[in-house]
Amino acid sequence: MSNVENSASDPVTDSIFGKIARKEIPVDAVYEDDFVIAFRDMSPQAPVHILVIPKKPVENALALTDADREMAGAVLVAAAEVARRLGIAESGIRIVLNAGADGGQTVPYLHAHILGGRHLGWPPG
Ligand code: DGP
Protein backbone atom coordinates (compact mmCIF):
# COMPACT_ATOMS: atom_id res chain seq x y z
CA MET A 1 0.00 0.00 0.00
CA SER A 2 1.19 3.47 -0.81
CA ASN A 3 2.40 5.57 2.06
CA VAL A 4 1.83 8.84 0.21
CA GLU A 5 -0.85 10.10 2.61
CA ASN A 6 1.53 9.79 5.54
CA SER A 7 4.44 11.48 3.83
CA ALA A 8 2.70 14.70 2.76
CA SER A 9 5.09 17.56 3.17
CA ASP A 10 4.21 20.66 5.11
CA PRO A 11 6.24 23.83 4.53
CA VAL A 12 5.95 24.89 8.18
CA THR A 13 7.03 21.67 9.85
CA ASP A 14 9.56 20.97 7.06
CA SER A 15 11.18 24.39 7.45
CA ILE A 16 14.55 24.82 9.12
CA PHE A 17 12.86 26.27 12.22
CA GLY A 18 10.42 23.36 12.30
CA LYS A 19 13.41 21.05 12.47
CA ILE A 20 15.08 23.16 15.16
CA ALA A 21 11.84 23.20 17.19
CA ARG A 22 11.71 19.38 17.04
CA LYS A 23 15.42 19.20 17.94
CA GLU A 24 16.23 17.45 14.67
CA ILE A 25 18.78 20.19 14.10
CA PRO A 26 20.74 21.27 17.19
CA VAL A 27 21.21 24.93 18.11
CA ASP A 28 22.99 26.72 20.91
CA ALA A 29 19.89 27.93 22.75
CA VAL A 30 20.21 31.19 24.68
CA TYR A 31 16.82 30.50 26.27
CA GLU A 32 14.27 27.67 26.29
CA ASP A 33 11.05 26.92 28.12
CA ASP A 34 7.97 24.74 27.56
CA PHE A 35 6.75 26.99 24.73
CA VAL A 36 9.78 28.42 22.93
CA ILE A 37 13.44 28.10 21.96
CA ALA A 38 15.66 31.16 21.38
CA PHE A 39 18.94 31.11 19.46
CA ARG A 40 21.24 33.47 17.53
CA ASP A 41 20.28 34.50 14.00
CA MET A 42 22.86 33.18 11.52
CA SER A 43 22.82 36.51 9.68
CA PRO A 44 22.84 39.10 12.47
CA GLN A 45 21.55 42.59 11.65
CA ALA A 46 22.60 44.06 14.99
CA PRO A 47 25.23 43.28 17.66
CA VAL A 48 22.58 41.13 19.36
CA HIS A 49 20.13 39.37 17.03
CA ILE A 50 18.17 36.49 18.52
CA LEU A 51 15.29 34.48 17.10
CA VAL A 52 12.52 33.15 19.34
CA ILE A 53 10.47 30.31 17.85
CA PRO A 54 7.50 28.50 19.36
CA LYS A 55 7.72 24.74 19.77
CA LYS A 56 4.23 24.52 18.28
CA PRO A 57 4.45 24.88 14.48
CA VAL A 58 2.70 28.03 13.20
CA GLU A 59 3.48 29.72 9.89
CA ASN A 60 3.53 33.30 11.11
CA ALA A 61 1.67 35.87 13.21
CA LEU A 62 -1.15 35.96 10.66
CA ALA A 63 -1.86 32.28 11.34
CA LEU A 64 -2.31 32.72 15.09
CA THR A 65 -5.73 31.84 16.53
CA ASP A 66 -7.44 32.13 19.89
CA ALA A 67 -5.88 28.79 20.81
CA ASP A 68 -2.42 30.37 20.55
CA ARG A 69 -2.85 33.12 23.14
CA GLU A 70 -0.64 31.42 25.73
CA MET A 71 2.05 30.51 23.20
CA ALA A 72 2.05 33.97 21.60
CA GLY A 73 2.36 35.55 25.03
CA ALA A 74 5.22 33.18 25.82
CA VAL A 75 7.11 34.41 22.75
CA LEU A 76 6.98 38.00 24.06
CA VAL A 77 7.81 37.04 27.62
CA ALA A 78 10.79 35.04 26.32
CA ALA A 79 11.93 38.04 24.25
CA ALA A 80 12.04 40.18 27.38
CA GLU A 81 13.92 37.48 29.30
CA VAL A 82 16.44 37.07 26.46
CA ALA A 83 17.02 40.84 26.40
CA ARG A 84 17.72 40.84 30.14
CA ARG A 85 20.04 37.82 29.93
CA LEU A 86 22.03 39.29 27.05
CA GLY A 87 22.37 42.72 28.61
CA ILE A 88 20.36 44.77 26.11
CA ALA A 89 17.25 45.41 28.18
CA GLU A 90 18.46 48.76 29.51
CA SER A 91 19.55 50.18 26.15
CA GLY A 92 16.42 48.93 24.40
CA ILE A 93 15.42 46.35 21.83
CA ARG A 94 13.22 45.90 18.81
CA ILE A 95 11.00 42.84 18.45
CA VAL A 96 10.07 42.08 14.83
CA LEU A 97 7.61 39.55 13.45
CA ASN A 98 7.87 39.39 9.67
CA ALA A 99 4.75 37.79 8.16
CA GLY A 100 4.20 36.98 4.51
CA ALA A 101 5.88 38.25 1.36
CA ASP A 102 5.48 41.99 1.89
CA GLY A 103 6.58 41.55 5.49
CA GLY A 104 9.86 40.08 4.27
CA GLN A 105 9.32 36.64 5.78
CA THR A 106 11.76 34.10 4.31
CA VAL A 107 11.34 31.15 6.70
CA PRO A 108 7.72 29.93 6.86
CA TYR A 109 7.70 29.27 10.62
CA LEU A 110 6.79 31.90 13.20
CA HIS A 111 9.87 33.60 14.64
CA ALA A 112 10.34 36.81 16.58
CA HIS A 113 13.53 38.72 15.88
CA ILE A 114 15.04 40.41 18.95
CA LEU A 115 17.46 43.11 17.86
CA GLY A 116 19.62 45.24 20.12
CA GLY A 117 23.04 46.54 20.96
CA ARG A 118 22.86 49.54 18.62
CA HIS A 119 20.39 52.28 17.77
CA LEU A 120 17.87 51.01 15.23
CA GLY A 121 16.49 53.39 12.63
CA TRP A 122 12.84 53.97 11.88
CA PRO A 123 10.98 53.48 9.59
CA PRO A 124 12.28 50.04 8.55
CA GLY A 125 13.11 49.55 4.87
P1 DGP B 1 12.68 36.34 8.14
O1 DGP B 1 13.11 37.21 7.00
O2 DGP B 1 11.89 37.12 9.17
O3 DGP B 1 11.98 35.07 7.68
O4 DGP B 1 14.03 35.95 8.86
C1 DGP B 1 14.61 34.70 8.83
C2 DGP B 1 15.89 34.81 9.61
O5 DGP B 1 16.34 33.51 9.94
C3 DGP B 1 17.04 35.48 8.89
O6 DGP B 1 17.46 36.61 9.66
C4 DGP B 1 18.14 34.45 8.82
C5 DGP B 1 17.73 33.46 9.86
N1 DGP B 1 18.02 32.07 9.57
C6 DGP B 1 17.65 31.38 8.46
N2 DGP B 1 18.06 30.11 8.53
C7 DGP B 1 18.70 29.99 9.73
C8 DGP B 1 19.34 28.90 10.36
O7 DGP B 1 19.41 27.78 9.87
N3 DGP B 1 19.89 29.14 11.59
C9 DGP B 1 19.84 30.39 12.16
N4 DGP B 1 20.40 30.53 13.37
N5 DGP B 1 19.23 31.44 11.59
C10 DGP B 1 18.68 31.24 10.38
PDB file of C-alpha atoms in Angstrom, residues 67-123:
ATOM      1  CA  ALA A  67      -5.875  28.789  20.813  1.00  0.00           C
ATOM      2  CA  ASP A  68      -2.416  30.368  20.549  1.00  0.00           C
ATOM      3  CA  ARG A  69      -2.853  33.121  23.144  1.00  0.00           C
ATOM      4  CA  GLU A  70      -0.643  31.422  25.725  1.00  0.00           C
ATOM      5  CA  MET A  71       2.050  30.513  23.204  1.00  0.00           C
ATOM      6  CA  ALA A  72       2.052  33.965  21.599  1.00  0.00           C
ATOM      7  CA  GLY A  73       2.360  35.553  25.028  1.00  0.00           C
ATOM      8  CA  ALA A  74       5.217  33.183  25.823  1.00  0.00           C
ATOM      9  CA  VAL A  75       7.108  34.409  22.750  1.00  0.00           C
ATOM     10  CA  LEU A  76       6.975  37.999  24.056  1.00  0.00           C
ATOM     11  CA  VAL A  77       7.811  37.039  27.618  1.00  0.00           C
ATOM     12  CA  ALA A  78      10.786  35.043  26.320  1.00  0.00           C
ATOM     13  CA  ALA A  79      11.931  38.039  24.253  1.00  0.00           C
ATOM     14  CA  ALA A  80      12.041  40.178  27.382  1.00  0.00           C
ATOM     15  CA  GLU A  81      13.919  37.485  29.299  1.00  0.00           C
ATOM     16  CA  VAL A  82      16.439  37.072  26.465  1.00  0.00           C
ATOM     17  CA  ALA A  83      17.017  40.844  26.404  1.00  0.00           C
ATOM     18  CA  ARG A  84      17.717  40.836  30.140  1.00  0.00           C
ATOM     19  CA  ARG A  85      20.036  37.817  29.927  1.00  0.00           C
ATOM     20  CA  LEU A  86      22.031  39.287  27.053  1.00  0.00           C
ATOM     21  CA  GLY A  87      22.370  42.716  28.610  1.00  0.00           C
ATOM     22  CA  ILE A  88      20.363  44.771  26.111  1.00  0.00           C
ATOM     23  CA  ALA A  89      17.247  45.410  28.179  1.00  0.00           C
ATOM     24  CA  GLU A  90      18.457  48.765  29.510  1.00  0.00           C
ATOM     25  CA  SER A  91      19.552  50.178  26.154  1.00  0.00           C
ATOM     26  CA  GLY A  92      16.419  48.927  24.405  1.00  0.00           C
ATOM     27  CA  ILE A  93      15.422  46.351  21.834  1.00  0.00           C
ATOM     28  CA  ARG A  94      13.221  45.900  18.810  1.00  0.00           C
ATOM     29  CA  ILE A  95      11.002  42.840  18.447  1.00  0.00           C
ATOM     30  CA  VAL A  96      10.070  42.078  14.832  1.00  0.00           C
ATOM     31  CA  LEU A  97       7.610  39.552  13.445  1.00  0.00           C
ATOM     32  CA  ASN A  98       7.871  39.393   9.672  1.00  0.00           C
ATOM     33  CA  ALA A  99       4.754  37.790   8.161  1.00  0.00           C
ATOM     34  CA  GLY A 100       4.200  36.981   4.514  1.00  0.00           C
ATOM     35  CA  ALA A 101       5.883  38.245   1.360  1.00  0.00           C
ATOM     36  CA  ASP A 102       5.478  41.990   1.892  1.00  0.00           C
ATOM     37  CA  GLY A 103       6.577  41.546   5.490  1.00  0.00           C
ATOM     38  CA  GLY A 104       9.856  40.079   4.274  1.00  0.00           C
ATOM     39  CA  GLN A 105       9.324  36.636   5.782  1.00  0.00           C
ATOM     40  CA  THR A 106      11.755  34.105   4.312  1.00  0.00           C
ATOM     41  CA  VAL A 107      11.344  31.154   6.697  1.00  0.00           C
ATOM     42  CA  PRO A 108       7.719  29.929   6.863  1.00  0.00           C
ATOM     43  CA  TYR A 109       7.696  29.269  10.616  1.00  0.00           C
ATOM     44  CA  LEU A 110       6.788  31.895  13.203  1.00  0.00           C
ATOM     45  CA  HIS A 111       9.868  33.603  14.639  1.00  0.00           C
ATOM     46  CA  ALA A 112      10.341  36.807  16.581  1.00  0.00           C
ATOM     47  CA  HIS A 113      13.535  38.721  15.881  1.00  0.00           C
ATOM     48  CA  ILE A 114      15.043  40.411  18.945  1.00  0.00           C
ATOM     49  CA  LEU A 115      17.464  43.110  17.862  1.00  0.00           C
ATOM     50  CA  GLY A 116      19.616  45.241  20.123  1.00  0.00           C
ATOM     51  CA  GLY A 117      23.040  46.538  20.964  1.00  0.00           C
ATOM     52  CA  ARG A 118      22.865  49.543  18.619  1.00  0.00           C
ATOM     53  CA  HIS A 119      20.390  52.282  17.774  1.00  0.00           C
ATOM     54  CA  LEU A 120      17.870  51.005  15.230  1.00  0.00           C
ATOM     55  CA  GLY A 121      16.492  53.385  12.629  1.00  0.00           C
ATOM     56  CA  TRP A 122      12.837  53.971  11.879  1.00  0.00           C
ATOM     57  CA  PRO A 123      10.982  53.479   9.586  1.00  0.00           C
TER      58      PRO A 123
END
